Tab-separated table of C-alpha atoms and ligand atoms in Angstrom:
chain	number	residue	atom	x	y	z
A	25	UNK	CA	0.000	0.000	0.000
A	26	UNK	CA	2.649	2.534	1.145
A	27	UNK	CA	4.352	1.809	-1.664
A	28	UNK	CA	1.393	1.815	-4.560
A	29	UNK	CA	1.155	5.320	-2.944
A	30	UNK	CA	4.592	6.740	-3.274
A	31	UNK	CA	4.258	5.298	-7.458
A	32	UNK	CA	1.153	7.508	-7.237
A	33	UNK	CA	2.680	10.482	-5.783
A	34	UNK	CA	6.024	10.122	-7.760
A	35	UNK	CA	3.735	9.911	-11.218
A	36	UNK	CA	1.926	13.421	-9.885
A	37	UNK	CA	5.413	14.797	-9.480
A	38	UNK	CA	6.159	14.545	-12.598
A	39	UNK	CA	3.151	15.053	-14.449
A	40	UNK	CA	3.178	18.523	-12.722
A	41	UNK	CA	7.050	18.956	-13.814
A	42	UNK	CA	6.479	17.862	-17.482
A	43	UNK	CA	3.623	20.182	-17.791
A	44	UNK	CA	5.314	22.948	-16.201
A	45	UNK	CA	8.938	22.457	-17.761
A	46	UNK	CA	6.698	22.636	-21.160
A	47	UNK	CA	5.544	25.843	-20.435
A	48	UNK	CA	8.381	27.138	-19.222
A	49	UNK	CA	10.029	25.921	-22.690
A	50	UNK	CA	7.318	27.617	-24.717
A	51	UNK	CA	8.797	30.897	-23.918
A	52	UNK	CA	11.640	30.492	-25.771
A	53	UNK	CA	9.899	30.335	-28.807
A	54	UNK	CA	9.910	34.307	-29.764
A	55	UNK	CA	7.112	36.413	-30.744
A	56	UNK	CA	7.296	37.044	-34.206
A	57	UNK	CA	7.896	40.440	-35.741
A	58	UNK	CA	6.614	41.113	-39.133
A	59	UNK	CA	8.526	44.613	-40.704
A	60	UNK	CA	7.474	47.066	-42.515
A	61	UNK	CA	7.624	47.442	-46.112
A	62	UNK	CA	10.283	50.126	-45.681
A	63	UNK	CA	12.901	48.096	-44.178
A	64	UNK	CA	16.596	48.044	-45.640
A	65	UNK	CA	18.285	45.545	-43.686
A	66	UNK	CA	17.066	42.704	-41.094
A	67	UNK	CA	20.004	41.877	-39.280
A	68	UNK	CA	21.199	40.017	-35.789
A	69	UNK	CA	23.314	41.858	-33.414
A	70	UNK	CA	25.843	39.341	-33.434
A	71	UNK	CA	26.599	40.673	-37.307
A	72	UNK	CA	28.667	43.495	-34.897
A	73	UNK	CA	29.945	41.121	-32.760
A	74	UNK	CA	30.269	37.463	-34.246
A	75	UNK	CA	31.029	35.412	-30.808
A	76	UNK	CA	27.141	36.154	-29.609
A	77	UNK	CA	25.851	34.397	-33.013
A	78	UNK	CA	24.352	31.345	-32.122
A	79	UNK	CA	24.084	32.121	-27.892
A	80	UNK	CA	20.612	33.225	-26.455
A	81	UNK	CA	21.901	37.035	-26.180
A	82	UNK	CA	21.590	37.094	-30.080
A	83	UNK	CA	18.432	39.329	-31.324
A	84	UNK	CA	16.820	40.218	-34.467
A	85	UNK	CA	17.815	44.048	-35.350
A	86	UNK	CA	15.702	46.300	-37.926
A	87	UNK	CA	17.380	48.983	-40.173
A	88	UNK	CA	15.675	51.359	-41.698
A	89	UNK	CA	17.845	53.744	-44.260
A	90	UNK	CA	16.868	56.904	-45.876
A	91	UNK	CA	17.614	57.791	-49.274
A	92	UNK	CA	19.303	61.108	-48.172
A	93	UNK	CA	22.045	61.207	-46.105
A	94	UNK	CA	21.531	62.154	-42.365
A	95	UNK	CA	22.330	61.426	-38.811
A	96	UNK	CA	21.638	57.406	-37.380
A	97	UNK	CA	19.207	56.642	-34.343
A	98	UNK	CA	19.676	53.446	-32.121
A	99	UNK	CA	16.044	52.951	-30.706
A	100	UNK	CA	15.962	50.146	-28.005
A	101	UNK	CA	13.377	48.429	-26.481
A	102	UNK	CA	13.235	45.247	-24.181
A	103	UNK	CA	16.576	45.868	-22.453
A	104	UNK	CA	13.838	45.226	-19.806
A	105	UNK	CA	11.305	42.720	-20.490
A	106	UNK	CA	8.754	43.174	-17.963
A	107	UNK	CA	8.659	46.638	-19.070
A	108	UNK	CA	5.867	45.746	-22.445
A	109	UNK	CA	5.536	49.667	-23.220
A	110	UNK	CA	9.421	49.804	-24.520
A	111	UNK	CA	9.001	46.321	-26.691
A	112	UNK	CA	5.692	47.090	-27.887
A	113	UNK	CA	6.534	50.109	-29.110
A	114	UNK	CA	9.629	49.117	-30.826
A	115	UNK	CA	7.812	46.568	-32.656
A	116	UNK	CA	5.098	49.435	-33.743
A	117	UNK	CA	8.163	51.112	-35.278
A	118	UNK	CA	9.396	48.006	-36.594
A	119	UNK	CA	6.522	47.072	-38.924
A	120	UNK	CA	5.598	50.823	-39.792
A	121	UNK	CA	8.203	52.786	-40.223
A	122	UNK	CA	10.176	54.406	-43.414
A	123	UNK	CA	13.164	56.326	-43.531
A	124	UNK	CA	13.636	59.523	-45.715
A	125	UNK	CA	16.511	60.972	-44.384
A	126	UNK	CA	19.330	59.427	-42.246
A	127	UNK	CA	18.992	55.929	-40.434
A	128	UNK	CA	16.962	54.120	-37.895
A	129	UNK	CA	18.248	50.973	-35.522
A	130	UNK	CA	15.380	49.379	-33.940
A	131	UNK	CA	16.140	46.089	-31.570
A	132	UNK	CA	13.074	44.993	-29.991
A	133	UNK	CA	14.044	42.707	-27.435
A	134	UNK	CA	17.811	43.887	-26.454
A	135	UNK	CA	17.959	41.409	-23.598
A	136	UNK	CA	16.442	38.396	-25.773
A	137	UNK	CA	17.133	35.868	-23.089
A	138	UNK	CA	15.280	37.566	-20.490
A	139	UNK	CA	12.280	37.011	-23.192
A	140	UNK	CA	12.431	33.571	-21.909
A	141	UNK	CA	11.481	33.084	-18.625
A	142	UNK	CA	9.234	35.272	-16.269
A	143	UNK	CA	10.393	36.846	-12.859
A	144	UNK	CA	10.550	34.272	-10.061
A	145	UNK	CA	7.640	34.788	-6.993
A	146	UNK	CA	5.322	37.337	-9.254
A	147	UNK	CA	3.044	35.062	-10.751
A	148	UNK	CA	3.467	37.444	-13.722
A	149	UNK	CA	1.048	36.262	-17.423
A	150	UNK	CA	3.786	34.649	-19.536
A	151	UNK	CA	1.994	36.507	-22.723
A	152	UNK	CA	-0.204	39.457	-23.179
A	153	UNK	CA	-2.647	40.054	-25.855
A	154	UNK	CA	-3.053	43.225	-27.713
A	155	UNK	CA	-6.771	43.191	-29.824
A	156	UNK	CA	-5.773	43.586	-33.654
A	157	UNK	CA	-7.870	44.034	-36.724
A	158	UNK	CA	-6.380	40.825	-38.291
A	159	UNK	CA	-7.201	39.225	-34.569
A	160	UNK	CA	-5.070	39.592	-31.411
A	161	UNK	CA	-1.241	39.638	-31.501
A	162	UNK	CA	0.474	37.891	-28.676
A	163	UNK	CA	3.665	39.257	-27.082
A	164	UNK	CA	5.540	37.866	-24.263
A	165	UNK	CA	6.283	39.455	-20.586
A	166	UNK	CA	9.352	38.433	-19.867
A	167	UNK	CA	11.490	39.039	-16.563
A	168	UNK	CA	13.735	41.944	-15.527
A	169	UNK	CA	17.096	40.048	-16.452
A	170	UNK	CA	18.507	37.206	-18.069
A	171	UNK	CA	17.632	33.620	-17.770
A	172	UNK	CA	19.825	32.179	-14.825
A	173	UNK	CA	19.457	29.074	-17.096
A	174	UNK	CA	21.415	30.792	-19.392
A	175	UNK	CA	24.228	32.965	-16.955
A	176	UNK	CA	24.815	30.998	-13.871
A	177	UNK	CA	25.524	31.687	-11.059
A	178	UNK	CA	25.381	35.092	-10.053
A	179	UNK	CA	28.145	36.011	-7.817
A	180	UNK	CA	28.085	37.219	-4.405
A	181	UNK	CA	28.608	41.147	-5.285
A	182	UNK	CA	28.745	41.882	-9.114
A	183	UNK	CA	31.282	44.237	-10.302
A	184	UNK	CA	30.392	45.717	-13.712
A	185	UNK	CA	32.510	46.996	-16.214
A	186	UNK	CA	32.671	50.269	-15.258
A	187	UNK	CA	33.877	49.297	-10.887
A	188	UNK	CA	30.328	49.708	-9.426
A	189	UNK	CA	29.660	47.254	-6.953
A	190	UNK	CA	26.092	45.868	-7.214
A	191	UNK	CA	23.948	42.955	-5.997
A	192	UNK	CA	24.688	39.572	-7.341
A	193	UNK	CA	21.516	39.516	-9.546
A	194	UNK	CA	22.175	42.769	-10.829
A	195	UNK	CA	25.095	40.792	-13.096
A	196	UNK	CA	22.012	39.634	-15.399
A	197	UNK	CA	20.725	43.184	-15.664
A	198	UNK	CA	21.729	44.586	-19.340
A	199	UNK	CA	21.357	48.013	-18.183
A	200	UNK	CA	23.702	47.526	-15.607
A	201	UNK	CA	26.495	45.967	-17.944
A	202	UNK	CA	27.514	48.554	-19.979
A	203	UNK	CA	30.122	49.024	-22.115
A	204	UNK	CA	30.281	45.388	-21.573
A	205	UNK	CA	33.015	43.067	-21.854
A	206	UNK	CA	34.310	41.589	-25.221
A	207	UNK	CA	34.849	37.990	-22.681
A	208	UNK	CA	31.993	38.196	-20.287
A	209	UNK	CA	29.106	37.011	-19.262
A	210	UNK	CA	26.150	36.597	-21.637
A	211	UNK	CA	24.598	40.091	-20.240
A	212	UNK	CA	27.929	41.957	-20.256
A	213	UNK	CA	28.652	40.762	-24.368
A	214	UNK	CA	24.880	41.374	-25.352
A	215	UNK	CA	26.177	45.358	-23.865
A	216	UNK	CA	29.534	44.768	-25.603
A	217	UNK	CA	28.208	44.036	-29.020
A	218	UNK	CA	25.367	47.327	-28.552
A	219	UNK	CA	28.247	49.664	-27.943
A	220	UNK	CA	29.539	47.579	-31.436
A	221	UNK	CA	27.020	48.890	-33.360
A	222	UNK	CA	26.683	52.316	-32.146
A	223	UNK	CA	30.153	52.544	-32.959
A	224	UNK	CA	29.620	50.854	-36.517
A	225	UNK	CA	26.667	52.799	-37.095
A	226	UNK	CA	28.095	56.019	-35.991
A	227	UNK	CA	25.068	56.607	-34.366
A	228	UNK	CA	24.344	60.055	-32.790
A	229	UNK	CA	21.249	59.494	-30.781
A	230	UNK	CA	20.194	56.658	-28.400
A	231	UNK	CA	17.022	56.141	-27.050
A	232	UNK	CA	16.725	53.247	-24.474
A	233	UNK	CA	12.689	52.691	-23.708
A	234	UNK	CA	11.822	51.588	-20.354
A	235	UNK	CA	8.726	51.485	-17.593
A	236	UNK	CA	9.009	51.993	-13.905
A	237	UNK	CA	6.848	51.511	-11.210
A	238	UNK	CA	4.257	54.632	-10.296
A	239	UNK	CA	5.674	54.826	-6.762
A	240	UNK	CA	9.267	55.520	-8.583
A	241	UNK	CA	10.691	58.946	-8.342
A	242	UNK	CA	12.114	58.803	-12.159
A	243	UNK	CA	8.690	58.369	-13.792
A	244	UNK	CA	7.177	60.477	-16.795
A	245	UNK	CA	10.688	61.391	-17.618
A	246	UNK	CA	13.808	61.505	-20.081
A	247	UNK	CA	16.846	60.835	-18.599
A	248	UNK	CA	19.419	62.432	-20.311
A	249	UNK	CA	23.517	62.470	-20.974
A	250	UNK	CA	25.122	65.685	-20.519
A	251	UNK	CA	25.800	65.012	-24.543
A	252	UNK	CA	22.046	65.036	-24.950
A	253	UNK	CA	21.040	67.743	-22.436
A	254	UNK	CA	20.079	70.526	-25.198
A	255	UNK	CA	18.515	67.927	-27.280
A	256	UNK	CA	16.459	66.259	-24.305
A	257	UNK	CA	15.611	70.211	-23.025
A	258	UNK	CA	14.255	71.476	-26.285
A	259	UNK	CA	12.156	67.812	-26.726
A	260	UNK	CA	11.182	68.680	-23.354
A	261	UNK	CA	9.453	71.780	-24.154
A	262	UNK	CA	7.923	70.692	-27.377
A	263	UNK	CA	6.488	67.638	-25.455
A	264	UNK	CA	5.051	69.876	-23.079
A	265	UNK	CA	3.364	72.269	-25.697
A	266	UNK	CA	1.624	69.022	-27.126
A	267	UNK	CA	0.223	68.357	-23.700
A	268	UNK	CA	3.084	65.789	-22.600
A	269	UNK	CA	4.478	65.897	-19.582
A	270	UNK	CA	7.609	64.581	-19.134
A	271	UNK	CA	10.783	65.690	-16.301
A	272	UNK	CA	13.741	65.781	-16.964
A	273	UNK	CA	16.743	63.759	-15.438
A	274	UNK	CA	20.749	64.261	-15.296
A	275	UNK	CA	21.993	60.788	-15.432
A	276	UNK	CA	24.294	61.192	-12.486
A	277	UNK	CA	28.066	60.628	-13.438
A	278	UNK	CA	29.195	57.708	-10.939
A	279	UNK	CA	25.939	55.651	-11.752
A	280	UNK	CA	28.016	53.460	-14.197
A	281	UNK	CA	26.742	50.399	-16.216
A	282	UNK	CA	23.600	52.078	-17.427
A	283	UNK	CA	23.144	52.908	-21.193
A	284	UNK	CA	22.474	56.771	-20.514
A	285	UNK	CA	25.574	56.980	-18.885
A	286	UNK	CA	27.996	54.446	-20.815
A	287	UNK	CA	27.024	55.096	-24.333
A	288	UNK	CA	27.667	58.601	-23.819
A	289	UNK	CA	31.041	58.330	-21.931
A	290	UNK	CA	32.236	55.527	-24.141
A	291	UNK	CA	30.875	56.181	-27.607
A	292	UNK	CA	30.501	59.583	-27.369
A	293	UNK	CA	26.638	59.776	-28.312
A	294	UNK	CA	23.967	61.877	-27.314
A	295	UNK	CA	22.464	59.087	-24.993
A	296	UNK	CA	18.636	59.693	-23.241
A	297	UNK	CA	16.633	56.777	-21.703
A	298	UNK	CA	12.498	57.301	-21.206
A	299	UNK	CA	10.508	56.209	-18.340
A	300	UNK	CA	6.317	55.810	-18.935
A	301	UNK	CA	4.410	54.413	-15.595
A	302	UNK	CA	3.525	50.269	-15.549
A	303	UNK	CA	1.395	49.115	-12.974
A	304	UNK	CA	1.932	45.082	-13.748
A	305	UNK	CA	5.581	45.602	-12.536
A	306	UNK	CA	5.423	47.746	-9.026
A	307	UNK	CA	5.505	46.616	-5.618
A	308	UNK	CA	1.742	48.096	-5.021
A	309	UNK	CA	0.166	46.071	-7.334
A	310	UNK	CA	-2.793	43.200	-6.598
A	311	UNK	CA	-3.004	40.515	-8.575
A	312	UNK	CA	-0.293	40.281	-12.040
A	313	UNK	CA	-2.573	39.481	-14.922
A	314	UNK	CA	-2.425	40.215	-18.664
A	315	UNK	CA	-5.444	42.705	-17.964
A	316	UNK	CA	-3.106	44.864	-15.727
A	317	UNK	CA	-0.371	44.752	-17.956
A	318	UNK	CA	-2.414	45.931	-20.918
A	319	UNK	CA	-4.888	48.025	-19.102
A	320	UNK	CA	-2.980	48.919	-16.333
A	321	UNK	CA	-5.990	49.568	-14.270
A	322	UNK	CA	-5.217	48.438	-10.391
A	323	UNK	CA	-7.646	49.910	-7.160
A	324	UNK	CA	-4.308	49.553	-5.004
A	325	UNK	CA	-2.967	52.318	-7.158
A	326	UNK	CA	-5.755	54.208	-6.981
A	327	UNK	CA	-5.592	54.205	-3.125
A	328	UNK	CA	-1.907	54.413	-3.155
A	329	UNK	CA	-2.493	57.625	-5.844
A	330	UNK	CA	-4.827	58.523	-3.024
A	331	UNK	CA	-2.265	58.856	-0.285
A	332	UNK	CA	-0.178	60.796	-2.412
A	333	UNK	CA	2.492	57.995	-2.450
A	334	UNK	CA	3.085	57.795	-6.254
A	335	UNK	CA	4.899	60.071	-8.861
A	336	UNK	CA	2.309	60.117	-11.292
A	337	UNK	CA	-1.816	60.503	-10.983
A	338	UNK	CA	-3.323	57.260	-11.026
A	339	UNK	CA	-7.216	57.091	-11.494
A	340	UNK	CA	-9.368	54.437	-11.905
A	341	UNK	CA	-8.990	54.647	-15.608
A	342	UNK	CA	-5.419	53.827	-15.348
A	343	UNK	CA	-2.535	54.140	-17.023
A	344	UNK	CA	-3.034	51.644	-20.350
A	345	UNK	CA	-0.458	50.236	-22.429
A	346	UNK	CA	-1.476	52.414	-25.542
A	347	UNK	CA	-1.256	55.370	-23.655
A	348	UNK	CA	2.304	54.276	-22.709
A	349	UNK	CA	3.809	53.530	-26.115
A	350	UNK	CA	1.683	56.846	-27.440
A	351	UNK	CA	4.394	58.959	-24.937
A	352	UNK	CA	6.899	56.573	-25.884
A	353	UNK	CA	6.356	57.939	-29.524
A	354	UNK	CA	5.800	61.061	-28.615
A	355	UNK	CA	8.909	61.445	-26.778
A	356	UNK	CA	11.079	59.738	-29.728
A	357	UNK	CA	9.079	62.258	-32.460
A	358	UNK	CA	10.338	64.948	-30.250
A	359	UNK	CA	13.872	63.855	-29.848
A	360	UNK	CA	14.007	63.404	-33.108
A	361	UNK	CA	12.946	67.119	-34.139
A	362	UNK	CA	15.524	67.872	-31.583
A	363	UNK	CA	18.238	66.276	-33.266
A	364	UNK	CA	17.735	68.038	-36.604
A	365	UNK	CA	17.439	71.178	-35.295
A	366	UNK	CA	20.350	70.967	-32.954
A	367	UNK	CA	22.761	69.802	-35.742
A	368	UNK	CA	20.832	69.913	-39.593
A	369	UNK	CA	23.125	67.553	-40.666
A	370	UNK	CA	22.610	64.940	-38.564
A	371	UNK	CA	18.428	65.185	-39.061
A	372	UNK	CA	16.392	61.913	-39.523
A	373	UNK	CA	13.261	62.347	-41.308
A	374	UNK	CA	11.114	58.864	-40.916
A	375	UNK	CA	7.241	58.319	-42.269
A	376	UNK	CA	4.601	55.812	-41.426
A	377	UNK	CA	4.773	55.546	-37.785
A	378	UNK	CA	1.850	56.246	-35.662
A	379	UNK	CA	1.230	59.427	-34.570
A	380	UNK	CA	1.319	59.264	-30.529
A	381	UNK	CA	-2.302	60.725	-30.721
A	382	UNK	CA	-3.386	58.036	-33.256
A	383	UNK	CA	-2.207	55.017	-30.389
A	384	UNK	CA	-4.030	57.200	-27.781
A	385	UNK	CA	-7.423	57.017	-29.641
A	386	UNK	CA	-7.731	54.063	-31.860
A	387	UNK	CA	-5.367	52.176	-29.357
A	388	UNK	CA	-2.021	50.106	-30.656
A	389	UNK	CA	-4.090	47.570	-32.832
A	390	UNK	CA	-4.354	49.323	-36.310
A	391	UNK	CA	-0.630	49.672	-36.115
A	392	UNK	CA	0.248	46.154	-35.601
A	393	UNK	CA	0.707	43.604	-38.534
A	394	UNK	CA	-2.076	40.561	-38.360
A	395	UNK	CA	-0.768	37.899	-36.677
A	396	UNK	CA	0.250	34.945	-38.583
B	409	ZN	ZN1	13.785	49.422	-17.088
């Protein structure tokens, strides 16, 4: 009897591990990206740095070139991955847009690896739906950093390349890893062959999209390089006469490892990182579901909002993802005026992507390719 029963329990083990391991396996299948007619060149970031061809850090890039010569624009998103407003909207550029005047990088998902898994003890959705006239597109919410499965184990105290001493975990975080080292870690070459391309690409302006939590201080904002500081000011104030609010942040000098701070240092770019507000990944939150990541309605917020705790206002509308990636655009449509005007030379001129107010009303959808 005793041991019919441990056959029984042993068989329910592993029923629950093969089901589980399979769905923890389906996330490394990636969300397909279908770009837009006015692409020049799909590419894979190891074609700047061969030795990450072939490892998980490797990750589609889209290159959009102008007819007339003009600056270059490295837009990244998913350097985060539980941060869907970055992603998303570098996937609306990536199947929309057109370049008549200089060059556009896009990378979608900078930290691919971190694509496939979820972060541990937040019962965070694996996938998110966004409603789409050719039916609902699927992307996938992936976790802060990359897969231990794939960089293990994390030390003690992590010392990144530029001396700052940081958690352990914080050696998976890709915006903690710049410039990055040629003979690193996974994280640290994925920031090695970035700084690569901006180099290759003689890029002038960097854009790194992110989310952070309401209750966080740096919220609503462009964080900006000294290099970028008239750029990010005069974006600033055109944001603002649209009806965007955005602050504005120094990236402070001895903060090293971040892309606002290395790219400029090290490549010598005009380097600015955006923050919009995401519910799905604060500490307030209730429950994690696909609804709060795409909605980003949450009552706790609303309390919290209340209390005056948070950066932002919170109502019980919240703070949706299309209203996110609409001041994503916004703020990149504005930096990009601010290029051309700073230096003519350098100005990129790009069509078909969304207007911000177009996301805002008819929502991300009509922007998105049907799924296939
Ligand atoms: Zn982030």
């Amino acid at each position: 009897m005793r041991r019919a029963s441990i056959a029984v329990f042993a068989a329910l083990v592993l029923a629950v591990c093969f089901f589980a391991g399979r769905e923890f396996r389906s996330m490394r299948v990636a969300d397909g990206i279908y770009p837009s007619p006015g692409l020049t060149e799909a590419r894979l970031l190891s074609d700047w740095f061969p030795p990450l061809r072939g490892t998980p850090g490797d990750t589609p890039v889209f290159v959009f070139r102008g007819a007339e010569p003009g600056g270059a624009v490295l837009v990244l998103g998913g350097t985060h991955p539980n941060e869907p407003a970055g992603y998303v909207t570098a996937v609306v550029l990536s199947e929309t847009l057109r370049a008549a005047r200089g060059t556009v990088v896009v990378v979608p998902r900078a930290n691919a690896s971190g694509y496939t898994h979820s972060d541990p003890q937040e019962a965070s959705p694996q996938r998110y739906a966004i409603p789409a006239p050719g039916g609902p597109r699927t992307f996938t919410l992936g976790a802060r950093v990359t897969n231990p499965v794939h960089q293990w184990p994390d030390p003690a105290v992590y010392v990144n390349p530029g001396g700052q001493a940081l958690a352990g975990v914080e050696a998976r975080n890709l915006n903690r890893a710049y410039p990055g080292r040629a003979d690193g870690t996974l994280t640290e070459r994925v920031a090695w062959a970035i700084m690569a391309l901006i180099r290759a690409e003689k890029i002038d302006l960097g854009v790194d999209l992110h989310e952070s939590a309401p209750e966080y201080p740096v919220i609503n904002a462009i964080v900006f390089h000294e290099r970028a500081a008239d750029i990010a000011a005069s974006a600033q104030m055109a944001l603002q006469a649209e009806g965007w609010e955005f602050r504005l942040e120094a990236s402070p000098p001895n903060l090293r490892g971040l892309s606002h701070r290395e790219w400029g240092d090290a490549a010598g770019i005009a380097a600015v990182l955006l923050e919009t507000p995401n519910a799905s990944h604060g500490r307030l939150k209730g429950k994690t579901s696909a609804a709060l990541v795409v909605e980003g309605r949450d009552r706790f917020y609303v309390r919290a909002a209340e209390l005056g705790r948070l950066f932002v206002p919170f109502g019980p509308e919240g703070i949706p993802l299309k209203e996110r990636v609409a001041r994503h655009l916004a703020g990149l449509a504005a930096l990009l005026d601010a290029l051309g005007e700073a230096s003519p030379a350098k100005a990129v001129v790009v069509g078909g992507a969304p207007p911000a107010a177009d996301i805002r009303t008819r929502g991300i959808g009509p922007s998105l390719h049907p799924p296939k």
